[in-house]
mmCIF file of C-alpha atoms in Angstrom:
data_model
loop_
_atom_site.group_PDB
_atom_site.id
_atom_site.type_symbol
_atom_site.label_atom_id
_atom_site.label_comp_id
_atom_site.label_asym_id
_atom_site.label_seq_id
_atom_site.Cartn_x
_atom_site.Cartn_y
_atom_site.Cartn_z
ATOM 1 C CA UNK E 23 -0.048 -0.077 -0.027
ATOM 2 C CA UNK E 24 1.610 3.195 -1.136
ATOM 3 C CA UNK E 25 1.846 5.848 1.514
ATOM 4 C CA UNK E 26 3.151 8.607 -0.766
ATOM 5 C CA UNK E 27 1.587 8.831 -4.368
ATOM 6 C CA UNK E 28 2.383 10.897 -7.286
ATOM 7 C CA UNK E 29 -0.513 10.146 -9.427
ATOM 8 C CA UNK E 30 0.905 12.032 -12.648
ATOM 9 C CA UNK E 31 3.808 9.917 -14.285
ATOM 10 C CA UNK E 32 4.598 12.892 -16.664
ATOM 11 C CA UNK E 33 4.095 16.551 -17.104
ATOM 12 C CA UNK E 34 4.839 18.613 -20.225
ATOM 13 C CA UNK E 35 5.229 22.412 -19.856
ATOM 14 C CA UNK E 36 6.164 25.140 -22.019
ATOM 15 C CA UNK E 37 9.482 27.113 -21.041
ATOM 16 C CA UNK E 38 8.504 30.316 -19.061
ATOM 17 C CA UNK E 39 5.178 28.838 -17.684
ATOM 18 C CA UNK E 40 4.654 27.439 -14.300
ATOM 19 C CA UNK E 41 4.997 23.797 -13.580
ATOM 20 C CA UNK E 42 2.849 22.284 -10.864
ATOM 21 C CA UNK E 43 3.687 18.794 -9.483
ATOM 22 C CA UNK E 44 1.374 17.175 -7.192
ATOM 23 C CA UNK E 45 1.768 14.746 -4.393
ATOM 24 C CA UNK E 46 -0.661 12.891 -1.880
ATOM 25 C CA UNK E 47 0.053 10.974 1.403
ATOM 26 C CA UNK E 48 -1.909 8.732 3.396
ATOM 27 C CA UNK E 49 -0.119 8.666 6.757
ATOM 28 C CA UNK E 50 -1.047 11.476 8.931
ATOM 29 C CA UNK E 51 2.051 10.813 11.032
ATOM 30 C CA UNK E 52 4.263 12.161 8.254
ATOM 31 C CA UNK E 53 5.383 15.571 9.445
ATOM 32 C CA UNK E 54 8.282 16.385 7.030
ATOM 33 C CA UNK E 55 8.234 16.394 3.329
ATOM 34 C CA UNK E 56 10.889 16.708 0.696
ATOM 35 C CA UNK E 57 11.293 17.116 -3.128
ATOM 36 C CA UNK E 58 14.146 15.380 -4.939
ATOM 37 C CA UNK E 59 15.043 15.991 -8.593
ATOM 38 C CA UNK E 60 16.734 13.239 -10.624
ATOM 39 C CA UNK E 61 18.410 13.448 -13.828
ATOM 40 C CA UNK E 62 19.192 10.424 -15.966
ATOM 41 C CA UNK E 63 22.273 8.536 -15.005
ATOM 42 C CA UNK E 64 22.324 10.597 -11.428
ATOM 43 C CA UNK E 65 21.159 9.989 -8.276
ATOM 44 C CA UNK E 66 18.435 12.099 -6.682
ATOM 45 C CA UNK E 67 19.461 15.540 -5.484
ATOM 46 C CA UNK E 68 17.541 17.359 -2.722
ATOM 47 C CA UNK E 69 15.496 20.264 -4.019
ATOM 48 C CA UNK E 70 13.339 21.631 -1.171
ATOM 49 C CA UNK E 71 11.516 20.522 1.956
ATOM 50 C CA UNK E 72 8.742 21.645 4.156
ATOM 51 C CA UNK E 73 7.862 20.840 7.676
ATOM 52 C CA UNK E 74 4.256 20.224 8.677
ATOM 53 C CA UNK E 75 4.127 23.270 10.931
ATOM 54 C CA UNK E 76 4.242 25.355 7.566
ATOM 55 C CA UNK E 77 2.111 25.541 4.620
ATOM 56 C CA UNK E 78 4.625 27.156 2.267
ATOM 57 C CA UNK E 79 8.485 27.171 1.925
ATOM 58 C CA UNK E 80 9.950 29.201 -1.033
ATOM 59 C CA UNK E 81 13.473 28.931 -2.433
ATOM 60 C CA UNK E 82 14.117 30.886 -5.619
ATOM 61 C CA UNK E 83 11.767 29.540 -8.452
ATOM 62 C CA UNK E 84 10.723 26.547 -6.454
ATOM 63 C CA UNK E 85 7.658 26.901 -3.883
ATOM 64 C CA UNK E 86 6.417 23.848 -2.020
ATOM 65 C CA UNK E 87 2.675 24.213 -0.604
ATOM 66 C CA UNK E 88 1.432 21.800 2.059
ATOM 67 C CA UNK E 89 -2.179 21.239 2.924
ATOM 68 C CA UNK E 90 -2.490 18.913 5.803
ATOM 69 C CA UNK E 91 -6.042 18.426 5.890
ATOM 70 C CA UNK E 92 -6.111 17.098 2.404
ATOM 71 C CA UNK E 93 -2.785 15.492 2.880
ATOM 72 C CA UNK E 94 -1.654 16.976 -0.148
ATOM 73 C CA UNK E 95 1.611 18.882 -1.265
ATOM 74 C CA UNK E 96 2.559 20.495 -4.505
ATOM 75 C CA UNK E 97 5.890 21.698 -5.822
ATOM 76 C CA UNK E 98 5.513 24.854 -8.120
ATOM 77 C CA UNK E 99 8.313 25.886 -10.570
ATOM 78 C CA UNK E 100 8.009 29.356 -11.977
ATOM 79 C CA UNK E 101 9.193 30.119 -14.617
ATOM 80 C CA UNK E 102 10.188 26.751 -15.816
ATOM 81 C CA UNK E 103 13.352 26.280 -17.679
ATOM 82 C CA UNK E 104 14.419 23.399 -19.872
ATOM 83 C CA UNK E 105 17.114 22.483 -17.444
ATOM 84 C CA UNK E 106 14.345 21.678 -15.079
ATOM 85 C CA UNK E 107 13.396 18.791 -17.201
ATOM 86 C CA UNK E 108 13.841 15.651 -14.878
ATOM 87 C CA UNK E 109 12.040 13.152 -12.685
ATOM 88 C CA UNK E 110 10.763 14.704 -9.453
ATOM 89 C CA UNK E 111 10.196 12.434 -6.412
ATOM 90 C CA UNK E 112 8.095 13.397 -3.495
ATOM 91 C CA UNK E 113 9.116 12.021 -0.080
ATOM 92 C CA UNK E 114 7.812 12.011 3.476
ATOM 93 C CA UNK E 115 9.126 11.043 6.848
ATOM 94 C CA UNK E 116 8.211 11.312 10.609
ATOM 95 C CA UNK E 117 5.922 8.515 10.784
ATOM 96 C CA UNK E 118 5.756 7.451 14.506
ATOM 97 C CA UNK E 119 9.131 9.268 14.993
ATOM 98 C CA UNK E 120 10.880 7.515 12.329
ATOM 99 C CA UNK E 121 13.149 9.363 10.070
ATOM 100 C CA UNK E 122 13.146 6.914 7.208
ATOM 101 C CA UNK E 123 12.243 8.440 3.913
ATOM 102 C CA UNK E 124 9.117 7.232 2.089
ATOM 103 C CA UNK E 125 9.064 7.929 -1.705
ATOM 104 C CA UNK E 126 6.562 8.452 -4.397
ATOM 105 C CA UNK E 127 6.988 6.945 -7.711
ATOM 106 C CA UNK E 128 8.033 10.053 -9.448
ATOM 107 C CA UNK E 129 6.638 12.454 -12.124
ATOM 108 C CA UNK E 130 8.790 13.056 -15.213
ATOM 109 C CA UNK E 131 8.751 16.958 -16.003
ATOM 110 C CA UNK E 132 9.500 17.900 -19.558
ATOM 111 C CA UNK E 133 9.983 21.652 -20.065
ATOM 112 C CA UNK E 134 9.883 22.576 -23.899
ATOM 113 C CA UNK E 135 11.817 25.363 -25.394
ATOM 114 C CA UNK T 13 36.099 13.251 -4.894
ATOM 115 C CA UNK T 14 33.117 14.925 -3.336
ATOM 116 C CA UNK T 15 29.582 13.738 -2.473
ATOM 117 C CA UNK T 16 28.548 10.091 -2.655
ATOM 118 C CA UNK T 17 30.210 7.964 -5.245
ATOM 119 C CA UNK T 18 29.210 4.475 -6.436
ATOM 120 C CA UNK T 19 30.990 1.733 -8.345
ATOM 121 C CA UNK T 20 30.467 0.313 -10.726
ATOM 122 C CA UNK T 21 28.057 2.363 -12.459
ATOM 123 C CA UNK T 22 26.802 -0.619 -14.689
ATOM 124 C CA UNK T 23 26.880 -4.340 -13.855
ATOM 125 C CA UNK T 24 25.528 -7.284 -15.772
ATOM 126 C CA UNK T 25 25.722 -10.629 -14.019
ATOM 127 C CA UNK T 26 24.554 -14.249 -14.305
ATOM 128 C CA UNK T 27 22.427 -15.834 -11.695
ATOM 129 C CA UNK T 28 25.373 -17.758 -10.318
ATOM 130 C CA UNK T 29 27.886 -14.958 -10.019
ATOM 131 C CA UNK T 30 28.929 -13.280 -6.918
ATOM 132 C CA UNK T 31 29.608 -9.467 -7.167
ATOM 133 C CA UNK T 32 29.750 -6.379 -4.958
ATOM 134 C CA UNK T 33 28.494 -2.902 -5.178
ATOM 135 C CA UNK T 34 30.590 -0.323 -3.589
ATOM 136 C CA UNK T 35 29.356 3.261 -2.213
ATOM 137 C CA UNK T 36 31.726 5.857 -0.655
ATOM 138 C CA UNK T 37 30.725 9.198 0.870
ATOM 139 C CA UNK T 38 33.053 12.141 1.355
ATOM 140 C CA UNK T 39 30.751 14.207 3.431
ATOM 141 C CA UNK T 40 31.629 13.207 6.998
ATOM 142 C CA UNK T 41 28.270 11.517 7.431
ATOM 143 C CA UNK T 42 27.475 8.676 9.974
ATOM 144 C CA UNK T 43 24.322 7.193 8.178
ATOM 145 C CA UNK T 44 24.421 5.250 5.058
ATOM 146 C CA UNK T 45 21.600 3.717 3.131
ATOM 147 C CA UNK T 46 20.851 1.215 0.434
ATOM 148 C CA UNK T 47 17.864 1.709 -1.874
ATOM 149 C CA UNK T 48 16.505 -0.249 -4.726
ATOM 150 C CA UNK T 49 14.564 1.575 -7.418
ATOM 151 C CA UNK T 50 12.861 -0.922 -9.933
ATOM 152 C CA UNK T 51 10.998 0.218 -12.954
ATOM 153 C CA UNK T 52 7.724 2.209 -12.105
ATOM 154 C CA UNK T 53 8.003 1.523 -8.548
ATOM 155 C CA UNK T 54 8.989 4.064 -5.664
ATOM 156 C CA UNK T 55 12.598 3.889 -4.313
ATOM 157 C CA UNK T 56 12.520 1.147 -1.671
ATOM 158 C CA UNK T 57 14.715 1.379 1.332
ATOM 159 C CA UNK T 58 16.821 -1.894 1.827
ATOM 160 C CA UNK T 59 19.337 -1.252 4.504
ATOM 161 C CA UNK T 60 20.456 1.388 6.919
ATOM 162 C CA UNK T 61 23.717 1.624 8.781
ATOM 163 C CA UNK T 62 24.289 4.131 11.631
ATOM 164 C CA UNK T 63 27.822 4.550 12.887
ATOM 165 C CA UNK T 64 28.539 1.314 11.120
ATOM 166 C CA UNK T 65 26.122 -0.727 12.903
ATOM 167 C CA UNK T 66 23.019 -2.094 10.868
ATOM 168 C CA UNK T 67 19.762 -0.589 12.053
ATOM 169 C CA UNK T 68 17.363 -1.456 9.481
ATOM 170 C CA UNK T 69 16.904 -4.412 7.224
ATOM 171 C CA UNK T 70 13.822 -3.965 5.285
ATOM 172 C CA UNK T 71 12.884 -7.682 4.870
ATOM 173 C CA UNK T 72 15.517 -7.909 2.037
ATOM 174 C CA UNK T 73 16.216 -11.373 0.913
ATOM 175 C CA UNK T 74 19.405 -12.905 2.183
ATOM 176 C CA UNK T 75 21.074 -13.119 -1.437
ATOM 177 C CA UNK T 76 21.848 -9.341 -0.810
ATOM 178 C CA UNK T 77 24.261 -8.972 1.990
ATOM 179 C CA UNK T 78 25.334 -5.502 3.019
ATOM 180 C CA UNK T 79 28.762 -4.487 4.772
ATOM 181 C CA UNK T 80 29.621 -1.354 6.524
ATOM 182 C CA UNK T 81 33.400 -1.292 7.499
ATOM 183 C CA UNK T 82 33.672 2.218 8.528
ATOM 184 C CA UNK T 83 31.258 5.343 8.253
ATOM 185 C CA UNK T 84 32.460 6.208 4.807
ATOM 186 C CA UNK T 85 32.166 2.811 2.900
ATOM 187 C CA UNK T 86 29.225 0.822 2.130
ATOM 188 C CA UNK T 87 29.137 -2.418 0.197
ATOM 189 C CA UNK T 88 26.266 -4.625 -1.068
ATOM 190 C CA UNK T 89 27.389 -8.254 -1.860
ATOM 191 C CA UNK T 90 25.371 -10.000 -4.426
ATOM 192 C CA UNK T 91 25.073 -13.629 -4.792
ATOM 193 C CA UNK T 92 22.747 -16.152 -6.696
ATOM 194 C CA UNK T 93 20.491 -13.141 -7.670
ATOM 195 C CA UNK T 94 17.247 -13.530 -9.742
ATOM 196 C CA UNK T 95 16.331 -11.689 -13.055
ATOM 197 C CA UNK T 96 13.613 -9.730 -10.934
ATOM 198 C CA UNK T 97 16.495 -8.191 -8.881
ATOM 199 C CA UNK T 98 17.565 -6.103 -11.985
ATOM 200 C CA UNK T 99 17.392 -2.505 -10.813
ATOM 201 C CA UNK T 100 18.910 0.572 -10.054
ATOM 202 C CA UNK T 101 20.722 0.420 -6.718
ATOM 203 C CA UNK T 102 21.244 3.736 -4.924
ATOM 204 C CA UNK T 103 23.354 4.469 -1.923
ATOM 205 C CA UNK T 104 22.726 7.649 0.278
ATOM 206 C CA UNK T 105 24.268 9.075 3.369
ATOM 207 C CA UNK T 106 23.073 11.603 5.865
ATOM 208 C CA UNK T 107 24.600 13.165 8.943
ATOM 209 C CA UNK T 108 22.921 10.431 11.288
ATOM 210 C CA UNK T 109 19.974 8.273 11.189
ATOM 211 C CA UNK T 110 18.455 10.128 14.165
ATOM 212 C CA UNK T 111 20.017 13.411 13.513
ATOM 213 C CA UNK T 112 16.715 14.937 13.180
ATOM 214 C CA UNK T 113 13.823 15.154 10.684
ATOM 215 C CA UNK T 114 15.525 17.884 8.691
ATOM 216 C CA UNK T 115 18.620 15.872 8.059
ATOM 217 C CA UNK T 116 18.817 15.499 4.249
ATOM 218 C CA UNK T 117 20.005 12.239 2.540
ATOM 219 C CA UNK T 118 22.468 12.621 -0.291
ATOM 220 C CA UNK T 119 22.507 10.154 -2.987
ATOM 221 C CA UNK T 120 25.054 8.564 -5.249
ATOM 222 C CA UNK T 121 24.415 8.031 -8.884
ATOM 223 C CA UNK T 122 23.457 4.452 -8.549
ATOM 224 C CA UNK T 123 24.527 1.160 -10.113
ATOM 225 C CA UNK T 124 22.433 -0.300 -12.778
ATOM 226 C CA UNK T 125 22.322 -4.099 -12.304
ATOM 227 C CA UNK T 126 21.055 -6.393 -14.812
ATOM 228 C CA UNK T 127 20.671 -10.160 -13.990
ATOM 229 C CA UNK T 128 20.499 -12.554 -16.660
#
């Protein structure tokens, strides 16, 4: 049973527009959420995170929003750039005090020039 | 070298072979992890080592045998694997397993394993 779900396997966006990647989770014990980005032939790299005590965290072009009541988070990239084309993984941790990461399956973002 | 390195990057092996994957981190971290990524599945945690001690074995078959001789090195010994074990094997490190929720895991590039 998947505790972290990324229901869109792929997303295609035009350069300069906003990319919105979504993630849903089922375990209400999760209290820390992360986004990782993965290019082909490389390992995932940490992008941005958010604690459950916040509903928004911003870092440059990247903003993560958390809606605890809906158990939903989203990553906004604006403006999108071709170099943002990668697979984006949502991850969560904190269930029952555990710091183990639980990952979603990933969403492949393609930003077209 | 900086970050987390993994060797080999690609490995093809038969079901009767014995091989090892190597991971090295240059970040001064104390926790190291093995993950498996199969096609169309989420990353699955396999093993966790914290200060060289194994603290997690996520019901991994015994044909996968981890070894952590020190906080900088992690191995995954493979023997009598099955074709369904073909996957991307990722190593990660973090300051400590219980260093706090905000500790970030840093990943290596992975070893793409194919079992024939």
